[in-house]
Coordinates of C-alpha atoms (C1' of nucleotides) in Angstrom, one line a residue:
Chain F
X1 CA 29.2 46.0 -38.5
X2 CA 27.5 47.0 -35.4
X3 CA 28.2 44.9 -32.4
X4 CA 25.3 46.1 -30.3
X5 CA 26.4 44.7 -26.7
X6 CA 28.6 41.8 -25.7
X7 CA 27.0 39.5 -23.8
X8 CA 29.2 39.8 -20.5
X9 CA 30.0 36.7 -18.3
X10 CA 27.7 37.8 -15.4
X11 CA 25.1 38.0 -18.0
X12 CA 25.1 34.7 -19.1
X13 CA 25.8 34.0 -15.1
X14 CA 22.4 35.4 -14.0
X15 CA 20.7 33.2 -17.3
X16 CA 22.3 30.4 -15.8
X17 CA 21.3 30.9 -12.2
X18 CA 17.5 31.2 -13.3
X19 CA 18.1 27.8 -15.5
X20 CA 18.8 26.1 -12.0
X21 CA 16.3 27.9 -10.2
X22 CA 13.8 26.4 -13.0
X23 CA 15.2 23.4 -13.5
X24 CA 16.2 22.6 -10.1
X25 CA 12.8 22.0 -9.4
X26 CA 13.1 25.0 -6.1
X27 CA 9.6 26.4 -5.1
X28 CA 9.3 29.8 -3.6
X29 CA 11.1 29.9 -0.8
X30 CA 13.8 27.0 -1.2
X31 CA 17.1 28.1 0.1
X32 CA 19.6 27.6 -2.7
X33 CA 23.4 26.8 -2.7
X34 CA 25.3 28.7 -1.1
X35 CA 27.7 31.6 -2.6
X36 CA 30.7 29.5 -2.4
X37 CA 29.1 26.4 -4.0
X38 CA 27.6 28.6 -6.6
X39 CA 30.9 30.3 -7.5
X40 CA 33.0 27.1 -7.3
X41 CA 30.2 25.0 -9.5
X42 CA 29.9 28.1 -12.0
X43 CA 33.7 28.9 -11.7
X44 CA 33.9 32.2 -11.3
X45 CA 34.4 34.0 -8.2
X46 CA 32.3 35.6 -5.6
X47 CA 32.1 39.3 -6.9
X48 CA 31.2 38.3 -10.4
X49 CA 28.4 35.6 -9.4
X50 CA 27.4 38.3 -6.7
X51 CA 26.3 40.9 -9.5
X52 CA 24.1 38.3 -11.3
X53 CA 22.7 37.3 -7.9
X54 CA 22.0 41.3 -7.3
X55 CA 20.2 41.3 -10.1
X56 CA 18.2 38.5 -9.5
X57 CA 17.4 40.1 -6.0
X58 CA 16.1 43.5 -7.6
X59 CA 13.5 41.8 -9.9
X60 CA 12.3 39.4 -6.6
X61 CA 13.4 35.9 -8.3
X62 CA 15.7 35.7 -5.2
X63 CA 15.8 37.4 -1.5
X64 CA 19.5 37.1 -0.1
X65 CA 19.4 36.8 3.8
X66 CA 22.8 37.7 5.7
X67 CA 23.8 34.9 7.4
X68 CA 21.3 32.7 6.6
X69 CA 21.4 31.8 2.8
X70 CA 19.3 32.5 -0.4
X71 CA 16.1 31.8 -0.8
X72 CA 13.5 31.6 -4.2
X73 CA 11.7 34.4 -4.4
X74 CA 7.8 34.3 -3.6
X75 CA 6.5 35.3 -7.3
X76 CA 8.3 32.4 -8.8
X77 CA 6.6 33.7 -12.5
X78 CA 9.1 37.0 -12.5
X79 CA 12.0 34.7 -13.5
X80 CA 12.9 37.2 -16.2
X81 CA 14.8 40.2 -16.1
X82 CA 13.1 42.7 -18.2
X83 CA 16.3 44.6 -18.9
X84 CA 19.7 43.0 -19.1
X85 CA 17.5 40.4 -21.2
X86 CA 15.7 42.7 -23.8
X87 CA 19.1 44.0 -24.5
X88 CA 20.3 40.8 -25.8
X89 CA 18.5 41.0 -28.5
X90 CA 20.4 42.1 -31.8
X91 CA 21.1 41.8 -35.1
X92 CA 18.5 40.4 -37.6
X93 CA 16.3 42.3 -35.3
X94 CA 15.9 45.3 -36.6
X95 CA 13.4 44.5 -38.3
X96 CA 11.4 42.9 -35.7
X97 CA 11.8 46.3 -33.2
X98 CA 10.6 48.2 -36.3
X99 CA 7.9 45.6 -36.7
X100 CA 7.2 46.3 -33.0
X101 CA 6.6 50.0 -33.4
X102 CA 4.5 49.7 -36.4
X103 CA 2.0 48.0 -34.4
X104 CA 2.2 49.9 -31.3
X105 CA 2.6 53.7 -32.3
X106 CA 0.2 54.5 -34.6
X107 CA -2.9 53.6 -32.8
X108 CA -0.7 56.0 -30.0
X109 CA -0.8 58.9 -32.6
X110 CA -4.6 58.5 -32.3
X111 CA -4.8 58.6 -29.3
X112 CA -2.6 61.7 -29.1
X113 CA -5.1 63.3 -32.1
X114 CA -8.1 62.5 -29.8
X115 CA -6.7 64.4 -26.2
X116 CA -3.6 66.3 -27.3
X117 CA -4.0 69.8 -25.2
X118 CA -3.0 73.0 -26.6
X119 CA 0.3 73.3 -24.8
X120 CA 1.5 70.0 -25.1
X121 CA 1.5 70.6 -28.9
X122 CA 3.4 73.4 -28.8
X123 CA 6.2 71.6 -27.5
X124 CA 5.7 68.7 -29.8
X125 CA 6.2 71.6 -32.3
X126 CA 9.2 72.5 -30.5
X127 CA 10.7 69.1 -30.5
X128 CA 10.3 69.2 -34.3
X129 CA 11.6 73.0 -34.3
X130 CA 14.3 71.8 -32.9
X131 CA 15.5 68.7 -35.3
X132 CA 15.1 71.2 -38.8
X133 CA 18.0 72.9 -36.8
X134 CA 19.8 69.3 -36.8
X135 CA 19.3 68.4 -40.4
X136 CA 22.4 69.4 -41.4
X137 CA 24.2 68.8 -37.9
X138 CA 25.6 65.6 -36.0
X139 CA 24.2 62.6 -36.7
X140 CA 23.7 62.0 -32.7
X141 CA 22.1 65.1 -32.3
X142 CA 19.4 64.4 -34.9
X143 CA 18.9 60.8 -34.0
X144 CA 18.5 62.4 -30.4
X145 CA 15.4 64.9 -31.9
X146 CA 13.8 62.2 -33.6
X147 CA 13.6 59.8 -30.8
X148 CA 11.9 62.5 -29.2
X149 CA 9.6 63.2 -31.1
X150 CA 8.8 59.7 -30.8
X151 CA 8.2 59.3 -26.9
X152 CA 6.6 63.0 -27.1
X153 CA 4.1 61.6 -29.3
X154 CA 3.7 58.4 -27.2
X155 CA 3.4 60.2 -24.0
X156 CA 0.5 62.8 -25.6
X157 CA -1.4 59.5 -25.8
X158 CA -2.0 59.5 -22.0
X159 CA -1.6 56.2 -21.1
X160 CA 0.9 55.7 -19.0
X161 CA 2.0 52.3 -19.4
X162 CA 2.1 52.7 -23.5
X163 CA 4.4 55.5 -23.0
X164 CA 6.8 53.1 -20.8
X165 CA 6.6 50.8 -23.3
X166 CA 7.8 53.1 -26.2
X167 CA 10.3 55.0 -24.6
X168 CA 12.1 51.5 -22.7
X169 CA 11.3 50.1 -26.8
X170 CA 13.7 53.0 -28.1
X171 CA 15.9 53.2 -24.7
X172 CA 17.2 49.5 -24.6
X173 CA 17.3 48.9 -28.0
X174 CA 18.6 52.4 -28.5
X175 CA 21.7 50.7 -30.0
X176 CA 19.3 49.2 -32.9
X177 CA 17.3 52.1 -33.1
X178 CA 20.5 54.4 -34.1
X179 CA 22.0 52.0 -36.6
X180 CA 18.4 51.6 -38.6
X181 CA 18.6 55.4 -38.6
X182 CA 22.0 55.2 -40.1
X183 CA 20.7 52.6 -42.5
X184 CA 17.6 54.8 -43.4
X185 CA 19.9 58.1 -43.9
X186 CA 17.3 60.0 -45.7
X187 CA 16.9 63.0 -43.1
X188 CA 14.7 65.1 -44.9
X189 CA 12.1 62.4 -45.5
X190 CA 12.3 61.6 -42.0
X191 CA 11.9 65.1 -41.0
X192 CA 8.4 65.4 -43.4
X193 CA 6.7 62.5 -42.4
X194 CA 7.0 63.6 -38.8
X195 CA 5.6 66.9 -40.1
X196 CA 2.7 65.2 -41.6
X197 CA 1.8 63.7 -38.1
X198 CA 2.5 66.6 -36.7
X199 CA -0.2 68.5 -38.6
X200 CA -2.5 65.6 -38.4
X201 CA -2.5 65.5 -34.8
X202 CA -2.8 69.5 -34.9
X203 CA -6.4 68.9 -37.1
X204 CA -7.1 66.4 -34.1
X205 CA -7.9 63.5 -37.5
X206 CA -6.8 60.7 -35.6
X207 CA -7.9 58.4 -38.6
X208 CA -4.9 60.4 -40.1
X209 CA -2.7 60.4 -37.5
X210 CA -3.0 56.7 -37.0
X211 CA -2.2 56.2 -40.6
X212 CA 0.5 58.6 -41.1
X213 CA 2.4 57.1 -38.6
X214 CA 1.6 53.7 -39.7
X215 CA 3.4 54.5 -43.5
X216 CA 6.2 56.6 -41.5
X217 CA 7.0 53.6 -39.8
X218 CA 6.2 51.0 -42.7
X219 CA 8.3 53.7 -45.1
X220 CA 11.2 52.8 -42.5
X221 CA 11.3 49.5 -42.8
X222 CA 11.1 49.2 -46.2
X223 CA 14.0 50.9 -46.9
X224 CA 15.7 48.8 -44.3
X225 CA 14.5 46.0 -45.9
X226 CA 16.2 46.6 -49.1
X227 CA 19.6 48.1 -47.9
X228 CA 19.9 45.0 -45.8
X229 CA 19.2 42.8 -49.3
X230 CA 21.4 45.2 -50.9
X231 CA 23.8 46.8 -49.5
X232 CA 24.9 50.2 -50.4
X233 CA 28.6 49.8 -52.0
Chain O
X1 CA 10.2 37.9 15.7
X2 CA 12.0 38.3 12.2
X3 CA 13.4 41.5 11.6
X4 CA 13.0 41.2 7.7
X5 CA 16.0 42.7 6.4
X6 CA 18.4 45.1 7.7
X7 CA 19.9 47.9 5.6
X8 CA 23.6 46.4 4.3
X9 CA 26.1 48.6 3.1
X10 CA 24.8 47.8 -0.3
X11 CA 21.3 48.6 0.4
X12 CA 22.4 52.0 1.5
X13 CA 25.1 52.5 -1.9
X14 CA 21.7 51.5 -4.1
X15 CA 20.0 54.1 -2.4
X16 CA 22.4 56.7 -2.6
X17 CA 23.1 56.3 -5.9
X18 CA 19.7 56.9 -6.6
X19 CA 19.8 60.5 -4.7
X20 CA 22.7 61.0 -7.0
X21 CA 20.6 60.8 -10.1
X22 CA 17.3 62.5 -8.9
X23 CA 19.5 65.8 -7.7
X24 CA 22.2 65.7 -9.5
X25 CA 19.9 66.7 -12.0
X26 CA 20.8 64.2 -14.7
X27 CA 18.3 63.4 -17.6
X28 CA 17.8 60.4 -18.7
X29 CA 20.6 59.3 -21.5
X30 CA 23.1 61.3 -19.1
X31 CA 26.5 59.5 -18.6
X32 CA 27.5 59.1 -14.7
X33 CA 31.1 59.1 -13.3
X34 CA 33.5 56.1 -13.8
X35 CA 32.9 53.3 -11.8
X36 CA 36.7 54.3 -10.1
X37 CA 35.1 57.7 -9.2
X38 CA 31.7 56.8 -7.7
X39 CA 33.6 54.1 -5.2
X40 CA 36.1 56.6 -4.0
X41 CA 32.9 59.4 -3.4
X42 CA 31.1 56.7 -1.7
X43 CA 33.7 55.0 0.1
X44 CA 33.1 51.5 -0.7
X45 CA 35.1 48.8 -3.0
X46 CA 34.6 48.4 -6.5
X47 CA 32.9 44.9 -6.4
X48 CA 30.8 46.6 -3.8
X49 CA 29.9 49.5 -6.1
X50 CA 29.0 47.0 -8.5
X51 CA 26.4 44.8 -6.7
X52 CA 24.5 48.2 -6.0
X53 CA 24.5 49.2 -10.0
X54 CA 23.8 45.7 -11.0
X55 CA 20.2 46.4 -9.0
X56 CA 19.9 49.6 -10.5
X57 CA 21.0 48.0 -13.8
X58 CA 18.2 45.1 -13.5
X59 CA 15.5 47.8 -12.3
X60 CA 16.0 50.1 -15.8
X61 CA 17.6 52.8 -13.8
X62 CA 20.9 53.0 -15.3
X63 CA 22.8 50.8 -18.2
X64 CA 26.5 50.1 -17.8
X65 CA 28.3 49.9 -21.5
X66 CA 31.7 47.7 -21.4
X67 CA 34.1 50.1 -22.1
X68 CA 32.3 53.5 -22.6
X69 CA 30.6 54.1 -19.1
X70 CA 27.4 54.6 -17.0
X71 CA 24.6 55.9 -18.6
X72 CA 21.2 57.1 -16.6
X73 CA 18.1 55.0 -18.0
X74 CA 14.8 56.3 -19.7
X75 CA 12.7 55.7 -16.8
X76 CA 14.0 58.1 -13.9
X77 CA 11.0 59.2 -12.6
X78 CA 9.5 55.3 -11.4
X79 CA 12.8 54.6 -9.9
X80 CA 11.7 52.1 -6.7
X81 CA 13.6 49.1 -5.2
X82 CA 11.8 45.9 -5.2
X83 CA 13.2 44.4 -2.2
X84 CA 10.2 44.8 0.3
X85 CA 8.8 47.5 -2.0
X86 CA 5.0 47.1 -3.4
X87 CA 4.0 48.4 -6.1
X88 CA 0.7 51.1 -5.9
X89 CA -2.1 49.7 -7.2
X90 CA -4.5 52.8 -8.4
X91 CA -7.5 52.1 -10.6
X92 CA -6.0 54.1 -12.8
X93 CA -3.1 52.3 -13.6
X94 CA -5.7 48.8 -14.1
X95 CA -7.1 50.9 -17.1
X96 CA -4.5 51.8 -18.5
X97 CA -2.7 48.9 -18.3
X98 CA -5.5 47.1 -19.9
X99 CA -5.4 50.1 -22.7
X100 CA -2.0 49.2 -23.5
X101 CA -2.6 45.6 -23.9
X102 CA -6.0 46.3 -25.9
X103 CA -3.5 48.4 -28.3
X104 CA -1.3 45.5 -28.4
X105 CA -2.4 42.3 -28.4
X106 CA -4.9 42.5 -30.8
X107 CA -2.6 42.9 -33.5
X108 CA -0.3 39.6 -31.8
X109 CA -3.3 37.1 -32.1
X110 CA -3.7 38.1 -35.5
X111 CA -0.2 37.5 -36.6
X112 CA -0.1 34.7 -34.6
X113 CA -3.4 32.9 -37.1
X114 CA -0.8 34.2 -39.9
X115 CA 2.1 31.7 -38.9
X116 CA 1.5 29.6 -36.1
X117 CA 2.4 26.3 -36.8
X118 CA 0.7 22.7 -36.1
X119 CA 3.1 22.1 -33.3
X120 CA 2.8 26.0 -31.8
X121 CA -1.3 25.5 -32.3
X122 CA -1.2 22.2 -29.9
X123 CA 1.4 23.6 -27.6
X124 CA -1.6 26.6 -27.1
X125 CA -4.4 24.2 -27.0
X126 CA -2.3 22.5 -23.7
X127 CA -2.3 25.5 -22.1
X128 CA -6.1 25.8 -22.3
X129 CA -6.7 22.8 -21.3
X130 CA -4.5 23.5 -18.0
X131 CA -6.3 26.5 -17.6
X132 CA -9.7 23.8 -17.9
X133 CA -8.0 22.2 -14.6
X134 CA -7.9 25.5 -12.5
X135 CA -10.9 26.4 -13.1
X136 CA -12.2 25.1 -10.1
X137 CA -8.8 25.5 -7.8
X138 CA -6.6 27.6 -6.2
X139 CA -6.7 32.0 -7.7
X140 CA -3.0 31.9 -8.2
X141 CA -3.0 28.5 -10.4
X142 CA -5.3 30.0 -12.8
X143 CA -4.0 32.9 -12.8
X144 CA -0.7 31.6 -14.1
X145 CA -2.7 29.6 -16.6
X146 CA -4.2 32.5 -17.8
X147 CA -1.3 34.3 -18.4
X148 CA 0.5 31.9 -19.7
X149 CA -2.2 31.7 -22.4
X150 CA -1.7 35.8 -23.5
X151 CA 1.9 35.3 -23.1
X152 CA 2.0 32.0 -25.5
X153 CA -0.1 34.1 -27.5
X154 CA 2.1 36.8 -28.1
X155 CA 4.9 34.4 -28.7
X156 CA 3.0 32.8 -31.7
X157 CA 3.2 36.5 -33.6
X158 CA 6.7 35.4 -34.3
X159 CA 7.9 39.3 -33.3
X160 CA 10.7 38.5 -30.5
X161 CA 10.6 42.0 -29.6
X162 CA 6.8 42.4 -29.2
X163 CA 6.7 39.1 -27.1
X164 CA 9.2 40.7 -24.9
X165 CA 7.3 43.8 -24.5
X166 CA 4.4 41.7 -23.6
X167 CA 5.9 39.1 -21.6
X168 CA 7.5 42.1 -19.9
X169 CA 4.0 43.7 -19.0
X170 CA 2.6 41.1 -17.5
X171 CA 5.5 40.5 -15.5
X172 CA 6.5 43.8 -14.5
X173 CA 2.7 44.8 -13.5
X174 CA 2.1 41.4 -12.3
X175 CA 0.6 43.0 -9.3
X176 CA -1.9 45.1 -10.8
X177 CA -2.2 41.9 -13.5
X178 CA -3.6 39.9 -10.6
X179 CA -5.9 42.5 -9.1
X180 CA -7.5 43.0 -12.5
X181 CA -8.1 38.9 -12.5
X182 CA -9.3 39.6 -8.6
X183 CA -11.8 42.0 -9.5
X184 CA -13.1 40.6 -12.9
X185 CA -14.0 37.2 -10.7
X186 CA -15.3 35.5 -13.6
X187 CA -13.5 32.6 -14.7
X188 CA -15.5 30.6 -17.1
X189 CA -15.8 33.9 -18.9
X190 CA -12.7 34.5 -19.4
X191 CA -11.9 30.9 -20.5
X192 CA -14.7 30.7 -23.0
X193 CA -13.2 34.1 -24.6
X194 CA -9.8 32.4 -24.2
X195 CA -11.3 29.2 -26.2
X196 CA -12.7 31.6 -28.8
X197 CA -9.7 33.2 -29.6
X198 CA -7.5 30.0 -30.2
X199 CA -10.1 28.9 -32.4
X200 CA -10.1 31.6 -34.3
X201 CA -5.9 30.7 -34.4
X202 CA -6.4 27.5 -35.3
X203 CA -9.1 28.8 -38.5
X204 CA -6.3 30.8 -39.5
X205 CA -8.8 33.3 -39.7
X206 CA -6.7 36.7 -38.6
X207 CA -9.1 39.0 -38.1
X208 CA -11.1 36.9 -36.4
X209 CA -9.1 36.3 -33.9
X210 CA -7.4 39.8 -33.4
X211 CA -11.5 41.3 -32.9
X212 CA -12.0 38.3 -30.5
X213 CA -8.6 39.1 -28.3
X214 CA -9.3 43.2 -28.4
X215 CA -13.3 42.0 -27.3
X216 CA -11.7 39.9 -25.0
X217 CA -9.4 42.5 -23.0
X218 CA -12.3 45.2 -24.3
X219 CA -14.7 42.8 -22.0
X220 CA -12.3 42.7 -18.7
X221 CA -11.9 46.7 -18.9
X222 CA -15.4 47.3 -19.0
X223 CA -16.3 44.8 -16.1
X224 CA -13.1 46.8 -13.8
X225 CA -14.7 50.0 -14.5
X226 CA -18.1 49.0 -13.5
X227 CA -16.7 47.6 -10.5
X228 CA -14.7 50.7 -9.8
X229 CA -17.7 52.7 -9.9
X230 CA -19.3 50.8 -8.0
X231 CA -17.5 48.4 -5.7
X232 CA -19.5 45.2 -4.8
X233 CA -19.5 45.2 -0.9
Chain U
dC1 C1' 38.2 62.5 -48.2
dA2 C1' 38.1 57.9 -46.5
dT3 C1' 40.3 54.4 -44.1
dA4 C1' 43.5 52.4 -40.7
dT5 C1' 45.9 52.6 -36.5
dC6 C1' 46.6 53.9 -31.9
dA7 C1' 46.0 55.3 -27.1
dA8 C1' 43.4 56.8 -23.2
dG9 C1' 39.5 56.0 -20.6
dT10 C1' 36.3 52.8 -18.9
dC11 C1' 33.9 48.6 -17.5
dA12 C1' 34.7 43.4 -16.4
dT13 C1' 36.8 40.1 -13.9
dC14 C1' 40.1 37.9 -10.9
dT15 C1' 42.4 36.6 -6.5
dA16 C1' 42.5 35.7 -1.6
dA17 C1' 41.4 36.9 2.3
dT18 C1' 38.7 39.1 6.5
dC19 C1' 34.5 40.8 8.7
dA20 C1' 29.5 40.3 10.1
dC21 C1' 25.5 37.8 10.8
dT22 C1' 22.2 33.6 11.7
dC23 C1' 20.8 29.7 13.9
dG24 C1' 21.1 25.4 15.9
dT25 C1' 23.4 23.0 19.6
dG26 C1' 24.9 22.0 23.9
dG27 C1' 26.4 23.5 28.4
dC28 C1' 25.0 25.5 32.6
dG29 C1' 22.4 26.8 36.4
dA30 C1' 17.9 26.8 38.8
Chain L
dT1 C1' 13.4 18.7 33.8
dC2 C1' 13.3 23.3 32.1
dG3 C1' 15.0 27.6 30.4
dC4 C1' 18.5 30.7 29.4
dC5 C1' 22.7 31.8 27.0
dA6 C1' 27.1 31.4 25.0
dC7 C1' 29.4 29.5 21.2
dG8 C1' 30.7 27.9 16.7
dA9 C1' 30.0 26.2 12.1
dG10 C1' 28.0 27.9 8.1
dT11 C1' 26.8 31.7 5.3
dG12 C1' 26.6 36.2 3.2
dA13 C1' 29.1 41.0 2.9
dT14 C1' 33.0 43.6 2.0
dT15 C1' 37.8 44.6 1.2
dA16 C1' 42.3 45.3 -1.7
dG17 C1' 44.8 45.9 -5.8
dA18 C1' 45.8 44.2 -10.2
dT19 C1' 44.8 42.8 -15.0
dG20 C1' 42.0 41.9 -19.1
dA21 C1' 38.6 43.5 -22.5
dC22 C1' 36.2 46.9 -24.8
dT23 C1' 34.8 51.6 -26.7
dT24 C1' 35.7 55.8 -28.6
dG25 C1' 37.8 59.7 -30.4
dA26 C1' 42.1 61.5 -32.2
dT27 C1' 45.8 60.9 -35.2
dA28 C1' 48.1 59.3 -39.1
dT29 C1' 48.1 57.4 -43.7
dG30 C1' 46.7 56.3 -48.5

DNA sequence: CATATCAAGTCATCTAATCACTCGTGGCGA
DNA sequence: TCGCCACGAGTGATTAGATGACTTGATATG
């Protein structure tokens, strides 16, 4: 059974911290505790509760001042850590990331019908070249090729922030994304559809496109749906 | 005068570690040296090493694995710090940021007519009638109203993962969020179009309400380009 | 061929100090 | 009285080495 990521003790330190920032009813620019108060009323000690603090400092919920103490961060809205937290998420969610990508990529395959320049899809081409070699290979190496094809596709789109959402969607849950393509396990059908999308985007259809991808992604989680009900003996 | 905040041995580590990444010509998915071996090269303690990859860590630069190792994130190119670091606000990146929401939460409000419940519905209707209270106040109250509204939107679709993507764009590109509210300066607008949609929630009525959010966010990118083009002095 | 076991490599955390900086306070001299 | 400055209590920053927990690939076993 796929344990995706253990949820380590600083993690659920810097979830903590953020409860007593809310809680504690602190406005931007409150001074908090100090380290030694935090670590003794948390019990752990002062490297560990320093990581979650560092993290709190690089997304601005807190500013650490030498000397002086620490201090709510001005934007009191970012108390959430994009990252450490999205990561969290596992298990029954496969489906919900897959759910996730069905509504996001295919209007990106649209897109990607609609502006896709000569060059870039040669090496979307390439990027497909490149997982027929795999299709009898490692699994890592294929699951590698057909991510990519996934953020090439997104990034052809041409919106920038889209593309950032796709590829941190199949980065941080990269754990997820790996074991629904060991669940799926049908590389050749994986390897058409993309084709299909591939040649749909070529014609510049983006009506296609959008739906190809759509019933690539939909075909996905259907078969997820049922191994999960049924579990392969 | 206060000198804001001078560079600590940490700052310096996060830093370097960056420069490590960028020419050491690592892609992203690359795994970096053991914790052991990048505090002997640098010089410094592990916890110290630590604090500086927690940033990175929070930031999407790099994802530490408990017992397999350091791996380099998906986003290596928009590697910044956000200590007294600003985000660039092109008009550009408005647009697209708006075209990624357009893709997105469209789809959310409809899901979110398919399943919200009576006790999610009223939980919405609060926020609006918050939102009411701004509407004569202070830019950053209803601002956070108004967010709060797209963000309990997107948590109605019942998708965890899409919520977080959504929650995390409006977070993450708060900045440019709160221009696009600066420049669309038009606030009983924007709450009629926000009443429209959580009617159309309430009707159960999906497609109503997923052409109502899209004409919504459709509305807001139109009025930043005009104003773009031609900048009200 | 599949499964179970094992060991090396790696991150996570602990402990107990010391060093470096900030800022208010009070002494000192003018 | 006023202003300058030294000082110290409080706070964050960093150190050191050791141990625990986890992952992963190799090996052994059925």
């Amino acid at each position: 059974m796929s344990e995706v990521t253990r949820p380590s003790l600083s993690d659920a330190l810097t979830e903590r911290m953020l409860e007593l920032i809310r809680t504690g009813g602190h406005r931007p620019g409150d001074r908090l505790p100090s380290t030694r108060e935090l670590s003794q009323r948390f019990a752990v000690t002062t490297p560990t509760l320093r990581e979650a603090l560092r993290r709190l400092e690089a997304t601005g919920a807190i500013e650490m001042r030498h000397g002086s103490g620490i201090y709510v961060g001005a934007d009191i809205e970012r108390l959430v850590l994009p990252n450490p937290n999205m990561r969290e998420m596992r298990g029954a969610q496969l489906l919900e990331l897959l759910g996730a990508r069905i509504v996001i990529e295919p209007p990106l395959a649209a897109l990607a019908a609609g502006r896709a320049t000569g060059e870039e899809l040669a090496a979307l081409q390439r990027v497909l070249v490149d997982a027929a070699r795999h299709l009898r290979g490692q699994d890592a190496e294929l699951h590698d090729a057909n991510m990519t094809f996934h953020r090439a596709t997104a990034r052809l789109a041409g919106n920038r922030v889209l593309h950032e959402v796709v590829d941190s969607l199949l980065t941080v849950h990269g754990a997820e994304q790996r074991e629904i393509l060991q669940i799926f396990d049908d590389r050749r059908r994986d390897y058409d559809e993309h084709l299909a999308i591939l040649e749909a985007i070529e014609a510049r259809d983006a009506a296609a496109a959008e739906e190809r991808m759509r019933a690539h992604l939909v075909d996905v989680k259907t078969v997820i749906e049922q191994r999960l009900q049924h579990p392969p003996k």
